[in-house]
CSV table of N, CA, C and O in Angstrom, one decimal:
chain,number,residue,atom,x,y,z
K,1,MET,N,1.0,-1.0,-0.5
K,1,MET,CA,0.1,0.3,0.0
K,1,MET,C,1.1,1.3,-0.1
K,1,MET,O,0.6,2.3,-0.7
K,2,VAL,N,1.9,1.2,1.1
K,2,VAL,CA,2.4,2.4,0.7
K,2,VAL,C,3.2,2.3,-0.6
K,2,VAL,O,3.5,3.7,-1.1
K,3,LEU,N,3.9,2.1,-1.7
K,3,LEU,CA,4.7,1.7,-2.5
K,3,LEU,C,3.4,2.4,-3.5
K,3,LEU,O,4.2,3.1,-4.4
K,4,LEU,N,2.6,1.6,-3.3
K,4,LEU,CA,1.3,2.1,-4.5
K,4,LEU,C,0.8,3.7,-4.3
K,4,LEU,O,0.6,4.4,-5.4
K,5,VAL,N,0.7,4.2,-2.8
K,5,VAL,CA,1.0,5.7,-2.9
K,5,VAL,C,2.3,6.8,-3.3
K,5,VAL,O,1.9,7.6,-3.4
K,6,ALA,N,3.4,6.0,-2.9
K,6,ALA,CA,3.9,6.7,-3.1
K,6,ALA,C,4.5,7.1,-4.2
K,6,ALA,O,5.3,7.5,-4.9
K,7,SER,N,4.2,5.5,-5.3
K,7,SER,CA,4.7,5.9,-6.4
K,7,SER,C,3.7,6.8,-7.8
K,7,SER,O,3.6,6.6,-8.2
K,8,THR,N,2.5,6.8,-6.9
K,8,THR,CA,1.5,7.4,-7.7
K,8,THR,C,1.7,9.4,-7.5
K,8,THR,O,2.1,9.6,-6.7
K,9,PRO,N,1.9,9.8,-9.0
K,9,PRO,CA,2.2,11.0,-9.0
K,9,PRO,C,1.3,12.2,-8.7
K,9,PRO,O,-0.2,11.6,-8.5
K,10,LEU,N,1.7,13.1,-7.4
K,10,LEU,CA,0.6,13.9,-7.1
K,10,LEU,C,-0.5,14.6,-8.0
K,10,LEU,O,-1.5,14.8,-7.4
K,11,HIS,N,-0.2,14.7,-9.4
K,11,HIS,CA,-1.1,15.2,-10.2
K,11,HIS,C,-2.4,14.1,-10.9
K,11,HIS,O,-2.8,15.0,-11.6
K,12,ALA,N,-2.2,12.9,-10.6
K,12,ALA,CA,-3.0,11.9,-11.4
K,12,ALA,C,-3.9,12.2,-10.7
K,12,ALA,O,-4.4,12.5,-9.7
K,13,VAL,N,-5.4,12.5,-11.2
K,13,VAL,CA,-6.8,12.4,-11.4
K,13,VAL,C,-7.4,10.9,-11.0
K,13,VAL,O,-7.2,9.6,-11.6
K,14,PRO,N,-7.8,11.0,-9.8
K,14,PRO,CA,-8.6,9.8,-9.5
K,14,PRO,C,-9.4,9.7,-10.4
K,14,PRO,O,-10.0,10.0,-10.9
K,15,ALA,N,-9.8,8.0,-10.9
K,15,ALA,CA,-10.6,7.2,-11.9
K,15,ALA,C,-11.9,8.2,-11.4
K,15,ALA,O,-12.4,7.7,-9.8
K,16,SER,N,-12.8,8.2,-12.3
K,16,SER,CA,-14.3,8.8,-11.9
K,16,SER,C,-14.8,7.3,-12.2
K,16,SER,O,-15.5,7.1,-13.0
K,17,GLY,N,-15.4,6.8,-11.3
K,17,GLY,CA,-16.4,5.6,-11.5
K,17,GLY,C,-18.2,5.9,-10.7
K,17,GLY,O,-17.8,7.2,-10.4
K,18,PRO,N,-18.9,5.1,-10.8
K,18,PRO,CA,-20.1,5.5,-10.2
K,18,PRO,C,-20.0,5.8,-8.9
K,18,PRO,O,-21.1,6.8,-8.6
K,19,THR,N,-19.2,5.1,-8.4
K,19,THR,CA,-18.8,5.3,-6.3
K,19,THR,C,-18.6,7.2,-5.9
K,19,THR,O,-19.2,7.7,-5.5
K,20,LEU,N,-18.0,7.6,-7.0
K,20,LEU,CA,-17.3,8.7,-7.1
K,20,LEU,C,-18.7,9.3,-7.5
K,20,LEU,O,-18.6,10.8,-7.0
K,21,SER,N,-19.0,9.3,-8.7
K,21,SER,CA,-20.5,10.3,-9.5
K,21,SER,C,-21.3,10.4,-7.9
K,21,SER,O,-21.7,11.3,-7.8
K,22,ALA,N,-21.6,9.3,-7.7
K,22,ALA,CA,-22.4,9.2,-6.6
K,22,ALA,C,-22.1,9.7,-5.0
K,22,ALA,O,-23.0,10.7,-4.4
K,23,LEU,N,-21.1,10.1,-4.6
K,23,LEU,CA,-21.2,10.7,-3.5
K,23,LEU,C,-21.0,12.3,-4.0
K,23,LEU,O,-21.4,12.9,-3.1
K,24,LEU,N,-20.0,12.6,-4.8
K,24,LEU,CA,-20.1,14.0,-5.5
K,24,LEU,C,-22.0,14.5,-5.5
K,24,LEU,O,-21.9,15.8,-5.4
K,25,ALA,N,-22.7,13.5,-6.0
K,25,ALA,CA,-24.2,13.9,-6.2
K,25,ALA,C,-25.0,14.0,-5.2
K,25,ALA,O,-25.4,15.1,-4.5
K,26,LEU,N,-24.5,13.4,-4.0
K,26,LEU,CA,-24.7,13.4,-2.3
K,26,LEU,C,-24.4,14.7,-2.0
K,26,LEU,O,-24.9,15.4,-1.1
K,27,ALA,N,-23.0,15.4,-1.7
K,27,ALA,CA,-22.2,16.6,-1.3
K,27,ALA,C,-23.0,17.6,-2.2
K,27,ALA,O,-23.1,18.4,-1.5
K,28,ALA,N,-23.3,17.8,-3.4
K,28,ALA,CA,-23.9,18.9,-4.1
K,28,ALA,C,-25.3,19.1,-3.2
K,28,ALA,O,-26.3,19.9,-3.1
K,29,LEU,N,-26.2,17.9,-3.2
K,29,LEU,CA,-27.2,18.0,-3.2
K,29,LEU,C,-27.6,18.2,-1.3
K,29,LEU,O,-28.0,18.8,-0.9
K,30,GLY,N,-26.7,18.3,-0.5
K,30,GLY,CA,-26.2,18.1,0.9
K,30,GLY,C,-26.3,20.1,0.8
K,30,GLY,O,-26.7,20.5,1.9
K,31,SER,N,-24.8,19.9,0.1
K,31,SER,CA,-24.7,21.4,0.3
K,31,SER,C,-25.8,22.6,0.0
K,31,SER,O,-25.8,23.7,0.3
K,32,VAL,N,-25.8,22.4,-1.4
K,32,VAL,CA,-27.4,23.0,-1.9
K,32,VAL,C,-28.6,23.1,-0.6
K,32,VAL,O,-28.8,24.3,-0.4
K,33,LEU,N,-28.9,22.1,-0.4
K,33,LEU,CA,-30.1,22.4,0.5
K,33,LEU,C,-29.6,22.6,2.1
K,33,LEU,O,-30.5,23.8,2.4
K,34,VAL,N,-28.6,23.0,2.4
K,34,VAL,CA,-27.9,23.9,3.9
K,34,VAL,C,-27.9,24.7,3.1
K,34,VAL,O,-27.5,26.1,4.1
K,35,LEU,N,-27.5,25.5,2.2
K,35,LEU,CA,-27.4,27.0,1.6
K,35,LEU,C,-28.3,27.7,1.4
K,35,LEU,O,-28.7,28.7,1.8
K,36,ALA,N,-29.8,26.3,1.0
K,36,ALA,CA,-31.1,27.1,0.9
K,36,ALA,C,-31.5,27.4,2.1
K,36,ALA,O,-32.2,28.3,2.5
K,37,LEU,N,-31.2,26.9,3.1
K,37,LEU,CA,-31.5,26.9,4.6
K,37,LEU,C,-31.3,28.3,5.5
K,37,LEU,O,-31.5,29.2,5.9
K,38,ALA,N,-29.9,28.5,4.9
K,38,ALA,CA,-28.7,29.5,5.4
K,38,ALA,C,-30.0,30.8,4.4
K,38,ALA,O,-29.5,31.4,5.0
K,39,LEU,N,-29.7,31.0,3.2
K,39,LEU,CA,-30.1,32.0,2.5
K,39,LEU,C,-31.9,32.2,3.5
K,39,LEU,O,-32.4,33.6,3.3
K,40,ALA,N,-32.2,30.9,3.9
K,40,ALA,CA,-33.8,31.5,4.5
K,40,ALA,C,-33.5,32.0,6.0
K,40,ALA,O,-34.3,33.0,5.7
K,41,ALA,N,-32.7,31.9,6.6
K,41,ALA,CA,-32.5,32.0,8.1
K,41,ALA,C,-31.8,33.6,7.2
K,41,ALA,O,-32.5,34.7,8.1
K,42,LEU,N,-31.4,33.9,6.7
K,42,LEU,CA,-30.5,35.3,5.7
K,42,LEU,C,-31.6,36.4,6.2
K,42,LEU,O,-31.9,37.3,6.5
K,43,ARG,N,-32.7,35.8,4.8
K,43,ARG,CA,-34.1,36.8,4.7
K,43,ARG,C,-34.6,36.9,5.8
K,43,ARG,O,-34.9,38.1,6.0
K,44,ARG,N,-34.8,36.1,7.1
K,44,ARG,CA,-34.8,35.9,8.1
K,44,ARG,C,-34.4,36.8,9.4
K,44,ARG,O,-35.5,38.1,9.5
K,45,ARG,N,-33.2,37.0,9.2
K,45,ARG,CA,-32.5,37.9,9.9
K,45,ARG,C,-31.8,39.0,9.7
K,45,ARG,O,-31.9,40.0,10.4
K,46,ARG,N,-31.7,39.3,8.4
K,46,ARG,CA,-31.2,40.3,7.4
K,46,ARG,C,-29.8,40.8,8.5
K,46,ARG,O,-30.1,41.9,8.8
K,47,SER,N,-28.6,39.9,9.3
K,47,SER,CA,-27.9,40.6,9.6
K,47,SER,C,-26.5,39.9,8.9
K,47,SER,O,-26.3,38.7,8.0
K,48,LEU,N,-24.9,40.8,9.2
K,48,LEU,CA,-24.2,40.8,8.7
K,48,LEU,C,-23.4,38.6,8.9
K,48,LEU,O,-23.1,38.1,7.9
K,49,PRO,N,-23.7,38.9,10.0
K,49,PRO,CA,-23.1,37.0,10.6
K,49,PRO,C,-23.9,35.5,9.3
K,49,PRO,O,-23.3,35.5,9.4
K,50,TYR,N,-25.4,36.3,9.6
K,50,TYR,CA,-26.2,35.4,8.7
K,50,TYR,C,-25.7,35.3,7.2
K,50,TYR,O,-25.4,34.5,6.6
K,51,ALA,N,-25.4,36.8,6.7
K,51,ALA,CA,-25.0,37.0,5.5
K,51,ALA,C,-23.3,35.8,4.9
K,51,ALA,O,-23.2,35.5,4.2
K,52,LEU,N,-22.7,36.2,5.9
K,52,LEU,CA,-21.5,35.4,6.0
K,52,LEU,C,-21.5,34.0,6.5
K,52,LEU,O,-20.8,33.3,5.3
K,53,VAL,N,-22.3,33.5,6.6
K,53,VAL,CA,-22.7,32.3,6.8
K,53,VAL,C,-23.1,31.4,5.7
K,53,VAL,O,-22.8,30.2,5.3
K,54,ALA,N,-23.9,32.2,5.1
K,54,ALA,CA,-24.7,31.9,3.6
K,54,ALA,C,-23.9,32.0,2.6
K,54,ALA,O,-23.5,31.2,1.4
K,55,LEU,N,-22.8,32.9,2.6
K,55,LEU,CA,-21.1,33.1,1.8
K,55,LEU,C,-20.6,31.5,1.9
K,55,LEU,O,-20.2,31.2,1.0
K,56,ALA,N,-20.1,31.0,3.3
K,56,ALA,CA,-19.7,29.9,3.4
K,56,ALA,C,-20.1,28.8,2.9
K,56,ALA,O,-19.4,28.3,2.6
K,57,PHE,N,-21.7,28.5,3.2
K,57,PHE,CA,-22.2,27.6,2.7
K,57,PHE,C,-22.1,27.4,1.2
K,57,PHE,O,-22.3,26.5,0.2
K,58,ALA,N,-22.3,28.8,-0.1
K,58,ALA,CA,-22.2,29.3,-1.5
K,58,ALA,C,-21.1,28.7,-1.6
K,58,ALA,O,-20.6,28.1,-2.6
K,59,ALA,N,-19.7,28.5,-0.8
K,59,ALA,CA,-18.5,28.5,-1.1
K,59,ALA,C,-17.9,26.7,-0.8
K,59,ALA,O,-18.0,26.6,-2.2
K,60,LEU,N,-18.9,26.4,0.5
K,60,LEU,CA,-18.9,25.1,0.5
K,60,LEU,C,-19.8,24.2,-0.8
K,60,LEU,O,-19.2,22.9,-1.2
K,61,SER,N,-20.7,24.5,-1.6
K,61,SER,CA,-21.5,24.4,-2.6
K,61,SER,C,-20.3,24.0,-3.6
K,61,SER,O,-20.3,23.3,-4.6
K,62,ALA,N,-19.5,25.4,-4.2
K,62,ALA,CA,-19.0,25.7,-5.4
K,62,ALA,C,-17.8,24.2,-5.3
K,62,ALA,O,-17.5,24.0,-6.0
K,63,ARG,N,-17.7,23.9,-4.0
K,63,ARG,CA,-16.8,22.7,-4.0
K,63,ARG,C,-17.1,21.8,-4.8
K,63,ARG,O,-16.3,20.9,-5.7
K,64,ALA,N,-18.1,21.4,-4.5
K,64,ALA,CA,-19.1,20.2,-5.5
K,64,ALA,C,-18.9,20.6,-6.5
K,64,ALA,O,-18.8,19.7,-8.0
K,65,LEU,N,-19.4,21.7,-7.3
K,65,LEU,CA,-19.5,22.4,-8.7
K,65,LEU,C,-18.0,21.9,-9.2
K,65,LEU,O,-17.6,21.6,-10.8
K,66,VAL,N,-16.7,22.2,-8.4
K,66,VAL,CA,-15.4,22.5,-9.3
K,66,VAL,C,-15.1,20.2,-9.4
K,66,VAL,O,-14.2,20.4,-10.0
K,67,GLY,N,-16.0,19.8,-8.2
K,67,GLY,CA,-15.3,18.7,-8.3
K,67,GLY,C,-16.0,17.8,-9.8
K,67,GLY,O,-15.4,17.3,-10.3
K,68,ALA,N,-17.4,18.5,-9.8
K,68,ALA,CA,-18.1,18.0,-11.5
K,68,ALA,C,-17.2,18.5,-12.4
K,68,ALA,O,-17.0,17.6,-13.5
K,69,LEU,N,-16.3,19.9,-12.6
K,69,LEU,CA,-15.8,20.3,-13.3
K,69,LEU,C,-14.9,19.3,-13.6
K,69,LEU,O,-14.3,18.9,-15.0
K,70,THR,N,-14.1,19.1,-12.7
K,70,THR,CA,-13.3,18.1,-12.5
K,70,THR,C,-13.2,16.9,-13.6
K,70,THR,O,-12.5,16.4,-14.2
K,71,MET,N,-14.4,16.1,-12.7
K,71,MET,CA,-14.9,15.2,-13.3
K,71,MET,C,-15.0,14.9,-14.7
K,71,MET,O,-14.8,13.9,-15.2
K,72,THR,N,-15.4,15.9,-14.9
K,72,THR,CA,-16.0,15.8,-16.6
K,72,THR,C,-14.8,16.5,-17.4
K,72,THR,O,-15.5,16.2,-18.8
K,73,GLY,N,-14.1,16.5,-16.8
K,73,GLY,CA,-12.8,17.1,-17.5
K,73,GLY,C,-12.5,18.4,-18.0
K,73,GLY,O,-11.7,19.4,-19.0
K,74,HIS,N,-13.6,18.9,-17.5
K,74,HIS,CA,-13.5,21.1,-18.2
K,74,HIS,C,-12.0,21.4,-17.0
K,74,HIS,O,-12.0,23.4,-17.3
K,75,LEU,N,-12.1,21.2,-15.8
K,75,LEU,CA,-10.9,21.4,-15.1
K,75,LEU,C,-9.8,20.3,-14.7
K,75,LEU,O,-10.0,19.7,-14.5
K,76,GLY,N,-8.5,21.0,-15.2
K,76,GLY,CA,-7.2,20.1,-14.7
K,76,GLY,C,-7.3,20.1,-13.3
K,76,GLY,O,-7.4,20.9,-12.7
K,77,PRO,N,-6.1,19.3,-12.9
K,77,PRO,CA,-5.5,18.7,-11.4
K,77,PRO,C,-5.2,19.7,-11.0
K,77,PRO,O,-5.6,19.8,-9.7
K,78,SER,N,-4.5,20.8,-11.2
K,78,SER,CA,-3.5,21.9,-10.6
K,78,SER,C,-4.8,22.6,-10.8
K,78,SER,O,-4.6,23.2,-9.3
K,79,THR,N,-5.3,23.3,-11.6
K,79,THR,CA,-6.8,23.9,-11.1
K,79,THR,C,-7.5,23.9,-10.2
K,79,THR,O,-8.5,24.2,-9.4
K,80,HIS,N,-8.2,22.2,-9.9
K,80,HIS,CA,-8.8,21.6,-8.9
K,80,HIS,C,-7.8,21.6,-7.5
K,80,HIS,O,-8.9,22.0,-7.0
K,81,HIS,N,-7.4,21.8,-8.1
K,81,HIS,CA,-6.7,21.4,-6.4
K,81,HIS,C,-6.4,22.7,-6.1
K,81,HIS,O,-6.5,23.4,-5.0
K,82,LEU,N,-6.2,24.1,-6.3
K,82,LEU,CA,-6.3,25.4,-6.3
K,82,LEU,C,-7.3,25.8,-6.0
K,82,LEU,O,-7.6,26.7,-4.8
K,83,ALA,N,-8.1,25.8,-6.7
K,83,ALA,CA,-9.8,25.9,-6.5
K,83,ALA,C,-10.2,25.5,-5.0
K,83,ALA,O,-10.8,26.2,-4.7
K,84,GLU,N,-9.9,24.4,-5.2
K,84,GLU,CA,-10.5,23.1,-3.5
K,84,GLU,C,-9.7,23.8,-2.6
K,84,GLU,O,-10.7,24.3,-1.5
K,85,HIS,N,-8.5,24.5,-2.4
K,85,HIS,CA,-8.0,24.7,-1.4
K,85,HIS,C,-8.7,26.7,-1.1
K,85,HIS,O,-8.7,27.1,-0.5
K,86,GLY,N,-8.2,26.9,-2.0
K,86,GLY,CA,-8.7,28.5,-2.2
K,86,GLY,C,-10.5,28.5,-1.5
K,86,GLY,O,-10.7,28.9,-1.1
K,87,LEU,N,-11.5,27.5,-1.7
K,87,LEU,CA,-12.7,27.8,-1.8
K,87,LEU,C,-12.6,27.1,0.2
K,87,LEU,O,-13.2,27.9,0.9
K,88,ASP,N,-11.5,26.8,0.5
K,88,ASP,CA,-11.2,26.0,1.9
K,88,ASP,C,-11.2,27.7,2.8
K,88,ASP,O,-11.7,27.3,3.6
K,89,VAL,N,-10.1,28.6,2.4
K,89,VAL,CA,-10.0,29.3,2.8
K,89,VAL,C,-11.3,30.2,3.0
K,89,VAL,O,-11.2,31.0,3.7
K,90,ALA,N,-11.6,30.6,1.8
K,90,ALA,CA,-13.2,31.2,2.0
K,90,ALA,C,-13.7,31.0,3.3
K,90,ALA,O,-14.4,31.7,3.8
K,91,VAL,N,-14.1,29.4,3.2
K,91,VAL,CA,-15.1,29.1,4.1
K,91,VAL,C,-14.4,29.5,5.2
K,91,VAL,O,-15.1,30.1,6.1
K,92,VAL,N,-13.2,29.0,5.9
K,92,VAL,CA,-12.7,29.5,7.1
K,92,VAL,C,-13.1,31.0,7.0
K,92,VAL,O,-13.5,31.6,8.8
K,93,GLY,N,-12.3,31.6,6.5
K,93,GLY,CA,-12.4,33.0,6.2
K,93,GLY,C,-13.5,33.5,7.4
K,93,GLY,O,-14.1,34.6,8.0
K,94,LEU,N,-14.6,33.2,5.6
K,94,LEU,CA,-16.2,33.8,6.1
K,94,LEU,C,-16.9,33.1,7.8
K,94,LEU,O,-17.4,34.2,8.5
K,95,LEU,N,-16.9,32.0,7.9
K,95,LEU,CA,-17.1,31.6,9.2
K,95,LEU,C,-16.1,32.0,10.5
K,95,LEU,O,-17.3,32.6,11.7
K,96,VAL,N,-15.3,32.2,10.4
K,96,VAL,CA,-14.5,33.1,11.6
K,96,VAL,C,-14.8,34.8,11.5
K,96,VAL,O,-15.4,35.0,13.0
K,97,GLY,N,-14.9,35.4,10.3
K,97,GLY,CA,-15.2,36.6,10.5
K,97,GLY,C,-17.1,36.5,11.0
K,97,GLY,O,-17.3,37.8,11.6
K,98,ALA,N,-17.9,35.7,10.7
K,98,ALA,CA,-19.3,35.9,11.1
K,98,ALA,C,-19.6,35.5,12.7
K,98,ALA,O,-19.8,36.4,13.5
K,99,VAL,N,-18.3,34.9,13.5
K,99,VAL,CA,-17.9,34.8,14.5
K,99,VAL,C,-17.6,35.5,15.2
K,99,VAL,O,-18.6,36.4,16.5
K,100,TYR,N,-16.7,36.3,14.6
K,100,TYR,CA,-16.0,37.6,15.3
K,100,TYR,C,-16.8,38.9,15.5
K,100,TYR,O,-17.4,39.5,16.7
K,101,TYR,N,-17.7,38.8,14.3
K,101,TYR,CA,-19.0,39.7,14.2
K,101,TYR,C,-19.5,39.6,15.5
K,101,TYR,O,-20.3,40.5,16.1
K,102,ALA,N,-20.2,38.4,15.4
K,102,ALA,CA,-21.4,38.5,16.1
K,102,ALA,C,-20.7,38.5,17.6
K,102,ALA,O,-21.6,38.8,18.4
K,103,ARG,N,-19.9,37.9,18.0
K,103,ARG,CA,-19.0,38.0,19.4
K,103,ARG,C,-19.0,39.8,20.3
K,103,ARG,O,-19.0,40.2,20.8
K,104,THR,N,-18.4,40.1,19.0
K,104,THR,CA,-18.0,41.2,19.3
K,104,THR,C,-18.4,42.8,18.9
K,104,THR,O,-19.2,43.6,19.7
K,105,VAL,N,-18.9,43.0,17.4
K,105,VAL,CA,-19.7,44.0,17.1
K,105,VAL,C,-21.1,44.0,17.7
K,105,VAL,O,-21.9,45.4,17.7
K,106,GLU,N,-21.8,43.0,17.4
K,106,GLU,CA,-23.7,43.3,18.1
K,106,GLU,C,-23.3,43.3,19.8
K,106,GLU,O,-24.5,44.2,20.1
K,107,ARG,N,-22.1,42.8,20.6
K,107,ARG,CA,-22.5,42.4,21.5
K,107,ARG,C,-22.4,44.7,22.1
K,107,ARG,O,-22.5,44.9,22.9
K,108,GLU,N,-21.7,45.1,21.1
K,108,GLU,CA,-21.4,46.8,21.8
K,108,GLU,C,-22.3,47.2,20.9
K,108,GLU,O,-23.2,48.3,22.1
K,109,LEU,N,-23.6,46.6,20.7
K,109,LEU,CA,-24.5,47.2,19.9
K,109,LEU,C,-26.1,47.3,20.8
K,109,LEU,O,-26.7,48.1,21.6
């Protein structure tokens, strides 16, 4: 097993089979559902922390799109890798911003 992992180039694209397709579809469905709930909460609350959380869920949904584009051959492995890590950074930054704002700014009001 170690030899198999060590000999696989980092830029290799994993085989896209029915399992990967099913997982990607499930991830997309779940993330879009959670995004819809976040947008409903934002519509009701209309505050910056809710907007930041909704944007974080939108970035999470975009990860499924990046996976689908990669699986269909529209994105190369290096672009896929860069996009996935960029979206990870966006999710973390948006969530930290939402918590920070909710804990400091809203308390002052």
